Amino acid sequence: MPSIFQRYDLIGLIKLTISWIVTKVLFRPARLIRVPYYIRGKNSISWGSGFTTGVGVRLDAFSSSNLKTKLIVIGERVQINDYVHIGAIESIRIGNDVLIASKVFISDHNHGRYNQADDMSSPDIPPAARPLFSSPVIIEDRVWIGENVCIMPGVTIGTGAIIGAGSVVTHNILAECIAAGVPAKVIKRYNRELKEWLSV
Ligand SMILES: CC(C)(COP(=O)(O)OP(=O)(O)OC[C@H]1O[C@@H](n2cnc3c(N)ncnc32)[C@H](O)[C@@H]1OP(=O)(O)O)[C@@H](O)C(=O)NCCC(=O)NCCS
């Protein structure tokens, strides 16, 4: 494995050192939170040891009620890469050993609701003025989420599942499945006897 001096140039090393100091001062027990980052509602977010982020990560935890519960819960050894945006007003839970690639978007809410009648969600109301409606998101242990994925409100992704790059996940994905596409559909499932991911 190349040493840290082989992997980073001088500027990279300076940025890494700043990120390391910021992490140790502000984000214990995380492993490394890279600067710059944008975090709103830090008191409503928890993370486990080993938590590592890329640059430009945006975590938004915002609730109109004064609940003491955490809105974003991130497990142990979770790694999220550059420009990931996670926005919660109710609950987003990420299990242990989850790997999230770059530019992934995860949200538990919409501006307005569009699956039933709602006066305040009409095209006459500016989107930002429409009430927020939410449904919890759960990402279980050992899930791998590919680059540029969107995960929509109300979705649960089961243990060990994989979400292919560029997918939009609108429905639950069962454990040990690979799902891909827009909307994401299961393309493979892990066969424990054969120790192989088989097409469905
Ligand atoms: C999902 C993934 C793991 C599947 O890998 P795989 O099983 O080797 O894929 P295959 O090449 O066998 O593809 C199986 C089918 O799914 C389709 N498919 C694979 N990935 C897809 C994706 N991301 N979106 C849509 N369809 C996809 C293939 O076109 C193929 O369809 P076909 O049978 O009609 O030809 C991989 O394609 C992927 O998206 N990896 C994420 C890479 C990434 O984001 N890396 C970041 C590093 S953290």
PDB file of C-alpha atoms and ligand atoms in Angstrom:
ATOM      1  CA  MET A   1       0.000   0.000   0.000  1.00  0.00           C
ATOM      2  CA  PRO A   2       1.455   3.442  -0.975  1.00  0.00           C
ATOM      3  CA  SER A   3       2.388   5.740   1.913  1.00  0.00           C
ATOM      4  CA  ILE A   4       0.403   8.899   2.657  1.00  0.00           C
ATOM      5  CA  PHE A   5       3.222  10.949   1.036  1.00  0.00           C
ATOM      6  CA  GLN A   6       2.900   8.964  -2.189  1.00  0.00           C
ATOM      7  CA  ARG A   7      -0.887   9.370  -2.279  1.00  0.00           C
ATOM      8  CA  TYR A   8      -1.083  13.146  -1.650  1.00  0.00           C
ATOM      9  CA  ASP A   9       0.859  16.176  -2.955  1.00  0.00           C
ATOM     10  CA  LEU A  10       1.749  19.081  -0.601  1.00  0.00           C
ATOM     11  CA  ILE A  11      -1.612  20.868  -1.005  1.00  0.00           C
ATOM     12  CA  GLY A  12      -3.423  17.575  -0.546  1.00  0.00           C
ATOM     13  CA  LEU A  13      -1.467  16.895   2.644  1.00  0.00           C
ATOM     14  CA  ILE A  14      -2.270  20.379   4.022  1.00  0.00           C
ATOM     15  CA  LYS A  15      -5.992  19.884   3.295  1.00  0.00           C
ATOM     16  CA  LEU A  16      -5.874  16.429   4.867  1.00  0.00           C
ATOM     17  CA  THR A  17      -4.215  17.801   8.005  1.00  0.00           C
ATOM     18  CA  ILE A  18      -6.835  20.562   8.341  1.00  0.00           C
ATOM     19  CA  SER A  19      -9.631  18.013   7.874  1.00  0.00           C
ATOM     20  CA  TRP A  20      -8.025  15.716  10.460  1.00  0.00           C
ATOM     21  CA  ILE A  21      -7.792  18.515  13.055  1.00  0.00           C
ATOM     22  CA  VAL A  22     -11.399  19.609  12.373  1.00  0.00           C
ATOM     23  CA  THR A  23     -12.553  15.995  12.733  1.00  0.00           C
ATOM     24  CA  LYS A  24     -10.747  15.449  16.048  1.00  0.00           C
ATOM     25  CA  VAL A  25     -12.037  18.734  17.482  1.00  0.00           C
ATOM     26  CA  LEU A  26     -15.628  18.742  16.184  1.00  0.00           C
ATOM     27  CA  PHE A  27     -16.640  15.279  14.979  1.00  0.00           C
ATOM     28  CA  ARG A  28     -15.407  12.596  17.384  1.00  0.00           C
ATOM     29  CA  PRO A  29     -15.569   9.587  17.023  1.00  0.00           C
ATOM     30  CA  ALA A  30     -15.485  10.017  13.217  1.00  0.00           C
ATOM     31  CA  ARG A  31     -12.362   8.945  11.323  1.00  0.00           C
ATOM     32  CA  LEU A  32     -12.151  11.844   8.836  1.00  0.00           C
ATOM     33  CA  ILE A  33     -14.621  14.577   7.823  1.00  0.00           C
ATOM     34  CA  ARG A  34     -13.083  16.347   4.818  1.00  0.00           C
ATOM     35  CA  VAL A  35     -13.395  20.108   4.526  1.00  0.00           C
ATOM     36  CA  PRO A  36     -15.245  21.884   3.086  1.00  0.00           C
ATOM     37  CA  TYR A  37     -18.530  20.455   4.367  1.00  0.00           C
ATOM     38  CA  TYR A  38     -21.978  21.897   4.997  1.00  0.00           C
ATOM     39  CA  ILE A  39     -23.794  20.606   8.078  1.00  0.00           C
ATOM     40  CA  ARG A  40     -27.072  22.018   9.349  1.00  0.00           C
ATOM     41  CA  GLY A  41     -28.642  20.709  12.568  1.00  0.00           C
ATOM     42  CA  LYS A  42     -25.503  18.971  13.860  1.00  0.00           C
ATOM     43  CA  ASN A  43     -27.209  18.228  17.203  1.00  0.00           C
ATOM     44  CA  SER A  44     -29.801  16.170  15.336  1.00  0.00           C
ATOM     45  CA  ILE A  45     -27.186  14.001  13.638  1.00  0.00           C
ATOM     46  CA  SER A  46     -25.206  11.098  15.128  1.00  0.00           C
ATOM     47  CA  TRP A  47     -22.380   9.038  13.620  1.00  0.00           C
ATOM     48  CA  GLY A  48     -20.298   6.090  14.705  1.00  0.00           C
ATOM     49  CA  SER A  49     -16.578   5.517  14.808  1.00  0.00           C
ATOM     50  CA  GLY A  50     -14.845   5.160  11.472  1.00  0.00           C
ATOM     51  CA  PHE A  51     -17.202   7.632   9.781  1.00  0.00           C
ATOM     52  CA  THR A  52     -15.369   9.044   6.738  1.00  0.00           C
ATOM     53  CA  THR A  53     -16.540  11.610   4.191  1.00  0.00           C
ATOM     54  CA  GLY A  54     -15.304  13.100   0.940  1.00  0.00           C
ATOM     55  CA  VAL A  55     -15.327  16.829   0.238  1.00  0.00           C
ATOM     56  CA  GLY A  56     -18.474  18.924  -0.177  1.00  0.00           C
ATOM     57  CA  VAL A  57     -20.708  16.635   1.838  1.00  0.00           C
ATOM     58  CA  ARG A  58     -23.997  18.263   2.831  1.00  0.00           C
ATOM     59  CA  LEU A  59     -25.979  16.955   5.822  1.00  0.00           C
ATOM     60  CA  ASP A  60     -29.247  18.782   6.509  1.00  0.00           C
ATOM     61  CA  ALA A  61     -31.195  17.784   9.626  1.00  0.00           C
ATOM     62  CA  PHE A  62     -34.045  20.134  10.168  1.00  0.00           C
ATOM     63  CA  SER A  63     -37.280  19.660  12.078  1.00  0.00           C
ATOM     64  CA  SER A  64     -39.957  22.215  12.931  1.00  0.00           C
ATOM     65  CA  SER A  65     -40.748  20.308  16.171  1.00  0.00           C
ATOM     66  CA  ASN A  66     -38.387  20.352  19.136  1.00  0.00           C
ATOM     67  CA  LEU A  67     -37.926  16.589  19.250  1.00  0.00           C
ATOM     68  CA  LYS A  68     -34.693  15.447  20.908  1.00  0.00           C
ATOM     69  CA  THR A  69     -34.474  12.385  18.632  1.00  0.00           C
ATOM     70  CA  LYS A  70     -31.750  12.277  15.989  1.00  0.00           C
ATOM     71  CA  LEU A  71     -32.970  12.866  12.455  1.00  0.00           C
ATOM     72  CA  ILE A  72     -29.913  11.405  10.741  1.00  0.00           C
ATOM     73  CA  VAL A  73     -28.285   8.358  12.358  1.00  0.00           C
ATOM     74  CA  ILE A  74     -25.101   7.030  10.776  1.00  0.00           C
ATOM     75  CA  GLY A  75     -23.665   3.705  11.985  1.00  0.00           C
ATOM     76  CA  GLU A  76     -20.138   2.408  12.458  1.00  0.00           C
ATOM     77  CA  ARG A  77     -17.476   2.527   9.709  1.00  0.00           C
ATOM     78  CA  VAL A  78     -19.726   4.301   7.205  1.00  0.00           C
ATOM     79  CA  GLN A  79     -17.959   5.890   4.232  1.00  0.00           C
ATOM     80  CA  ILE A  80     -19.623   8.566   2.101  1.00  0.00           C
ATOM     81  CA  ASN A  81     -17.830  10.204  -0.802  1.00  0.00           C
ATOM     82  CA  ASP A  82     -17.679  13.662  -2.404  1.00  0.00           C
ATOM     83  CA  TYR A  83     -20.779  15.869  -2.733  1.00  0.00           C
ATOM     84  CA  VAL A  84     -23.203  13.477  -1.050  1.00  0.00           C
ATOM     85  CA  HIS A  85     -26.343  15.293   0.114  1.00  0.00           C
ATOM     86  CA  ILE A  86     -28.490  13.805   2.890  1.00  0.00           C
ATOM     87  CA  GLY A  87     -31.548  15.813   3.941  1.00  0.00           C
ATOM     88  CA  ALA A  88     -33.871  14.749   6.764  1.00  0.00           C
ATOM     89  CA  ILE A  89     -36.831  16.295   8.531  1.00  0.00           C
ATOM     90  CA  GLU A  90     -38.047  13.034  10.131  1.00  0.00           C
ATOM     91  CA  SER A  91     -35.622  10.093   9.989  1.00  0.00           C
ATOM     92  CA  ILE A  92     -32.795   8.763   7.846  1.00  0.00           C
ATOM     93  CA  ARG A  93     -30.955   5.763   9.322  1.00  0.00           C
ATOM     94  CA  ILE A  94     -27.786   4.369   7.812  1.00  0.00           C
ATOM     95  CA  GLY A  95     -26.502   1.075   9.209  1.00  0.00           C
ATOM     96  CA  ASN A  96     -22.965  -0.187   9.780  1.00  0.00           C
ATOM     97  CA  ASP A  97     -20.299  -0.640   7.069  1.00  0.00           C
ATOM     98  CA  VAL A  98     -22.337   1.188   4.436  1.00  0.00           C
ATOM     99  CA  LEU A  99     -20.429   2.574   1.426  1.00  0.00           C
ATOM    100  CA  ILE A 100     -21.919   5.527  -0.456  1.00  0.00           C
ATOM    101  CA  ALA A 101     -20.232   6.747  -3.662  1.00  0.00           C
ATOM    102  CA  SER A 102     -20.078  10.393  -4.804  1.00  0.00           C
ATOM    103  CA  LYS A 103     -22.978  12.717  -5.687  1.00  0.00           C
ATOM    104  CA  VAL A 104     -25.615  10.575  -3.990  1.00  0.00           C
ATOM    105  CA  PHE A 105     -28.822  12.263  -2.821  1.00  0.00           C
ATOM    106  CA  ILE A 106     -30.921  10.839   0.033  1.00  0.00           C
ATOM    107  CA  SER A 107     -34.089  12.582   1.209  1.00  0.00           C
ATOM    108  CA  ASP A 108     -36.973  11.715   3.530  1.00  0.00           C
ATOM    109  CA  HIS A 109     -39.228  14.579   2.408  1.00  0.00           C
ATOM    110  CA  ASN A 110     -40.964  16.397  -0.423  1.00  0.00           C
ATOM    111  CA  HIS A 111     -42.229  19.957  -0.793  1.00  0.00           C
ATOM    112  CA  GLY A 112     -45.966  19.199  -0.945  1.00  0.00           C
ATOM    113  CA  ARG A 113     -47.663  15.852  -1.600  1.00  0.00           C
ATOM    114  CA  TYR A 114     -48.689  14.498  -4.954  1.00  0.00           C
ATOM    115  CA  ASN A 115     -50.339  11.136  -4.231  1.00  0.00           C
ATOM    116  CA  GLN A 116     -53.555  12.563  -2.767  1.00  0.00           C
ATOM    117  CA  ALA A 117     -55.639  15.759  -2.838  1.00  0.00           C
ATOM    118  CA  ASP A 118     -53.893  18.662  -1.123  1.00  0.00           C
ATOM    119  CA  ASP A 119     -54.819  22.330  -1.592  1.00  0.00           C
ATOM    120  CA  MET A 120     -51.384  23.481  -0.493  1.00  0.00           C
ATOM    121  CA  SER A 121     -49.571  21.394  -3.128  1.00  0.00           C
ATOM    122  CA  SER A 122     -51.173  22.972  -6.187  1.00  0.00           C
ATOM    123  CA  PRO A 123     -49.084  24.509  -8.983  1.00  0.00           C
ATOM    124  CA  ASP A 124     -50.359  27.938  -7.749  1.00  0.00           C
ATOM    125  CA  ILE A 125     -48.315  27.589  -4.528  1.00  0.00           C
ATOM    126  CA  PRO A 126     -44.583  28.273  -4.893  1.00  0.00           C
ATOM    127  CA  PRO A 127     -42.772  24.938  -4.248  1.00  0.00           C
ATOM    128  CA  ALA A 128     -40.806  26.379  -1.320  1.00  0.00           C
ATOM    129  CA  ALA A 129     -44.089  27.501   0.326  1.00  0.00           C
ATOM    130  CA  ARG A 130     -45.713  24.058   0.110  1.00  0.00           C
ATOM    131  CA  PRO A 131     -45.766  22.104   3.416  1.00  0.00           C
ATOM    132  CA  LEU A 132     -43.119  19.406   3.820  1.00  0.00           C
ATOM    133  CA  PHE A 133     -44.269  15.775   3.922  1.00  0.00           C
ATOM    134  CA  SER A 134     -41.902  13.053   5.043  1.00  0.00           C
ATOM    135  CA  SER A 135     -41.457   9.302   5.271  1.00  0.00           C
ATOM    136  CA  PRO A 136     -38.437   7.622   6.937  1.00  0.00           C
ATOM    137  CA  VAL A 137     -35.545   6.190   4.948  1.00  0.00           C
ATOM    138  CA  ILE A 138     -33.598   3.155   6.187  1.00  0.00           C
ATOM    139  CA  ILE A 139     -30.342   1.899   4.690  1.00  0.00           C
ATOM    140  CA  GLU A 140     -29.349  -1.327   6.408  1.00  0.00           C
ATOM    141  CA  ASP A 141     -25.886  -2.760   7.117  1.00  0.00           C
ATOM    142  CA  ARG A 142     -23.316  -3.388   4.350  1.00  0.00           C
ATOM    143  CA  VAL A 143     -25.307  -1.652   1.604  1.00  0.00           C
ATOM    144  CA  TRP A 144     -23.240  -0.234  -1.280  1.00  0.00           C
ATOM    145  CA  ILE A 145     -24.748   2.728  -3.121  1.00  0.00           C
ATOM    146  CA  GLY A 146     -23.183   3.591  -6.497  1.00  0.00           C
ATOM    147  CA  GLU A 147     -22.335   6.992  -7.949  1.00  0.00           C
ATOM    148  CA  ASN A 148     -25.111   9.525  -8.692  1.00  0.00           C
ATOM    149  CA  VAL A 149     -27.917   7.574  -7.014  1.00  0.00           C
ATOM    150  CA  CYS A 150     -31.088   9.247  -5.661  1.00  0.00           C
ATOM    151  CA  ILE A 151     -32.925   7.608  -2.760  1.00  0.00           C
ATOM    152  CA  MET A 152     -36.463   8.870  -2.321  1.00  0.00           C
ATOM    153  CA  PRO A 153     -38.588   9.317   0.841  1.00  0.00           C
ATOM    154  CA  GLY A 154     -39.995   6.167   2.458  1.00  0.00           C
ATOM    155  CA  VAL A 155     -37.473   3.728   0.990  1.00  0.00           C
ATOM    156  CA  THR A 156     -35.805   0.861   2.891  1.00  0.00           C
ATOM    157  CA  ILE A 157     -32.740  -0.795   1.377  1.00  0.00           C
ATOM    158  CA  GLY A 158     -32.081  -4.214   2.892  1.00  0.00           C
ATOM    159  CA  THR A 159     -28.848  -5.586   4.342  1.00  0.00           C
ATOM    160  CA  GLY A 160     -26.087  -6.235   1.836  1.00  0.00           C
ATOM    161  CA  ALA A 161     -27.967  -4.779  -1.145  1.00  0.00           C
ATOM    162  CA  ILE A 162     -26.227  -2.893  -3.977  1.00  0.00           C
ATOM    163  CA  ILE A 163     -27.672   0.058  -5.877  1.00  0.00           C
ATOM    164  CA  GLY A 164     -26.224   0.546  -9.377  1.00  0.00           C
ATOM    165  CA  ALA A 165     -24.748   3.868 -10.494  1.00  0.00           C
ATOM    166  CA  GLY A 166     -27.276   6.458 -11.669  1.00  0.00           C
ATOM    167  CA  SER A 167     -30.306   4.699 -10.171  1.00  0.00           C
ATOM    168  CA  VAL A 168     -33.339   6.376  -8.650  1.00  0.00           C
ATOM    169  CA  VAL A 169     -34.704   4.264  -5.789  1.00  0.00           C
ATOM    170  CA  THR A 170     -38.442   4.827  -5.334  1.00  0.00           C
ATOM    171  CA  HIS A 171     -39.437   1.504  -3.714  1.00  0.00           C
ATOM    172  CA  ASN A 172     -37.986  -0.794  -1.051  1.00  0.00           C
ATOM    173  CA  ILE A 173     -35.109  -3.027  -2.128  1.00  0.00           C
ATOM    174  CA  LEU A 174     -34.830  -6.393  -0.384  1.00  0.00           C
ATOM    175  CA  ALA A 175     -31.648  -7.594   1.318  1.00  0.00           C
ATOM    176  CA  GLU A 176     -28.874  -9.171  -0.794  1.00  0.00           C
ATOM    177  CA  CYS A 177     -30.242  -7.847  -4.096  1.00  0.00           C
ATOM    178  CA  ILE A 178     -28.630  -5.678  -6.766  1.00  0.00           C
ATOM    179  CA  ALA A 179     -31.025  -3.039  -8.063  1.00  0.00           C
ATOM    180  CA  ALA A 180     -30.375  -0.623 -10.913  1.00  0.00           C
ATOM    181  CA  GLY A 181     -32.117   1.800 -13.248  1.00  0.00           C
ATOM    182  CA  VAL A 182     -34.735   4.536 -13.108  1.00  0.00           C
ATOM    183  CA  PRO A 183     -36.793   3.560 -11.207  1.00  0.00           C
ATOM    184  CA  ALA A 184     -34.454   0.993  -9.622  1.00  0.00           C
ATOM    185  CA  LYS A 185     -35.464  -2.621 -10.245  1.00  0.00           C
ATOM    186  CA  VAL A 186     -33.823  -5.774  -8.908  1.00  0.00           C
ATOM    187  CA  ILE A 187     -31.438  -7.234 -11.516  1.00  0.00           C
ATOM    188  CA  LYS A 188     -29.565  -9.807  -9.411  1.00  0.00           C
ATOM    189  CA  ARG A 189     -29.932 -11.668  -6.113  1.00  0.00           C
ATOM    190  CA  TYR A 190     -27.236 -13.343  -4.033  1.00  0.00           C
ATOM    191  CA  ASN A 191     -27.430 -17.132  -3.985  1.00  0.00           C
ATOM    192  CA  ARG A 192     -25.848 -18.350  -0.741  1.00  0.00           C
ATOM    193  CA  GLU A 193     -25.489 -21.959  -1.910  1.00  0.00           C
ATOM    194  CA  LEU A 194     -23.621 -21.021  -5.093  1.00  0.00           C
ATOM    195  CA  LYS A 195     -21.986 -17.952  -3.465  1.00  0.00           C
ATOM    196  CA  GLU A 196     -22.901 -15.992  -6.586  1.00  0.00           C
ATOM    197  CA  TRP A 197     -25.060 -13.037  -7.594  1.00  0.00           C
ATOM    198  CA  LEU A 198     -27.586 -14.494 -10.072  1.00  0.00           C
ATOM    199  CA  SER A 199     -29.709 -12.526 -12.546  1.00  0.00           C
ATOM    200  CA  VAL A 200     -33.438 -12.508 -11.832  1.00  0.00           C
TER     201      VAL A 200
HETATM  202  C1  LIG B   1     -24.837  -2.453 -10.276  1.00  0.00           C
HETATM  203  C2  LIG B   1     -23.480  -3.020 -10.651  1.00  0.00           C
HETATM  204  C3  LIG B   1     -22.695  -3.376  -9.368  1.00  0.00           C
HETATM  205  C4  LIG B   1     -23.798  -4.303 -11.412  1.00  0.00           C
HETATM  206  O1  LIG B   1     -22.602  -4.904 -11.784  1.00  0.00           O
HETATM  207  P1  LIG B   1     -22.694  -6.269 -12.633  1.00  0.00           P
HETATM  208  O2  LIG B   1     -23.610  -7.231 -11.929  1.00  0.00           O
HETATM  209  O3  LIG B   1     -21.305  -6.720 -12.928  1.00  0.00           O
HETATM  210  O4  LIG B   1     -23.428  -5.770 -13.951  1.00  0.00           O
HETATM  211  P2  LIG B   1     -23.691  -6.529 -15.309  1.00  0.00           P
HETATM  212  O5  LIG B   1     -22.767  -5.937 -16.313  1.00  0.00           O
HETATM  213  O6  LIG B   1     -23.698  -8.022 -15.132  1.00  0.00           O
HETATM  214  O7  LIG B   1     -25.160  -6.001 -15.665  1.00  0.00           O
HETATM  215  C5  LIG B   1     -26.330  -6.774 -15.510  1.00  0.00           C
HETATM  216  C6  LIG B   1     -27.456  -5.994 -16.207  1.00  0.00           C
HETATM  217  O8  LIG B   1     -27.761  -4.827 -15.438  1.00  0.00           O
HETATM  218  C7  LIG B   1     -27.570  -3.651 -16.218  1.00  0.00           C
HETATM  219  N1  LIG B   1     -26.942  -2.649 -15.353  1.00  0.00           N
HETATM  220  C8  LIG B   1     -25.797  -2.780 -14.652  1.00  0.00           C
HETATM  221  N2  LIG B   1     -25.549  -1.676 -13.955  1.00  0.00           N
HETATM  222  C9  LIG B   1     -26.557  -0.821 -14.220  1.00  0.00           C
HETATM  223  C10 LIG B   1     -26.834   0.490 -13.783  1.00  0.00           C
HETATM  224  N3  LIG B   1     -26.048   1.124 -12.938  1.00  0.00           N
HETATM  225  N4  LIG B   1     -27.969   1.078 -14.245  1.00  0.00           N
HETATM  226  C11 LIG B   1     -28.777   0.421 -15.110  1.00  0.00           C
HETATM  227  N5  LIG B   1     -28.551  -0.829 -15.541  1.00  0.00           N
HETATM  228  C12 LIG B   1     -27.446  -1.446 -15.105  1.00  0.00           C
HETATM  229  C13 LIG B   1     -26.653  -4.070 -17.351  1.00  0.00           C
HETATM  230  O9  LIG B   1     -26.849  -3.251 -18.489  1.00  0.00           O
HETATM  231  C14 LIG B   1     -27.095  -5.482 -17.587  1.00  0.00           C
HETATM  232  O10 LIG B   1     -28.286  -5.463 -18.328  1.00  0.00           O
HETATM  233  P3  LIG B   1     -28.525  -6.512 -19.542  1.00  0.00           P
HETATM  234  O11 LIG B   1     -28.512  -7.879 -18.892  1.00  0.00           O
HETATM  235  O12 LIG B   1     -29.873  -6.120 -20.081  1.00  0.00           O
HETATM  236  O13 LIG B   1     -27.389  -6.317 -20.472  1.00  0.00           O
HETATM  237  C15 LIG B   1     -22.624  -2.034 -11.494  1.00  0.00           C
HETATM  238  O14 LIG B   1     -23.110  -1.982 -12.832  1.00  0.00           O
HETATM  239  C16 LIG B   1     -22.652  -0.624 -10.918  1.00  0.00           C
HETATM  240  O15 LIG B   1     -23.525   0.203 -11.223  1.00  0.00           O
HETATM  241  N6  LIG B   1     -21.642  -0.357 -10.054  1.00  0.00           N
HETATM  242  C17 LIG B   1     -21.520   0.937  -9.351  1.00  0.00           C
HETATM  243  C18 LIG B   1     -20.155   1.572  -9.694  1.00  0.00           C
HETATM  244  C19 LIG B   1     -19.929   2.787  -8.839  1.00  0.00           C
HETATM  245  O16 LIG B   1     -20.796   3.614  -8.658  1.00  0.00           O
HETATM  246  N7  LIG B   1     -18.738   2.876  -8.279  1.00  0.00           N
HETATM  247  C20 LIG B   1     -18.417   3.916  -7.308  1.00  0.00           C
HETATM  248  C21 LIG B   1     -17.356   3.405  -6.356  1.00  0.00           C
HETATM  249  S1  LIG B   1     -17.738   3.733  -4.647  1.00  0.00           S
END
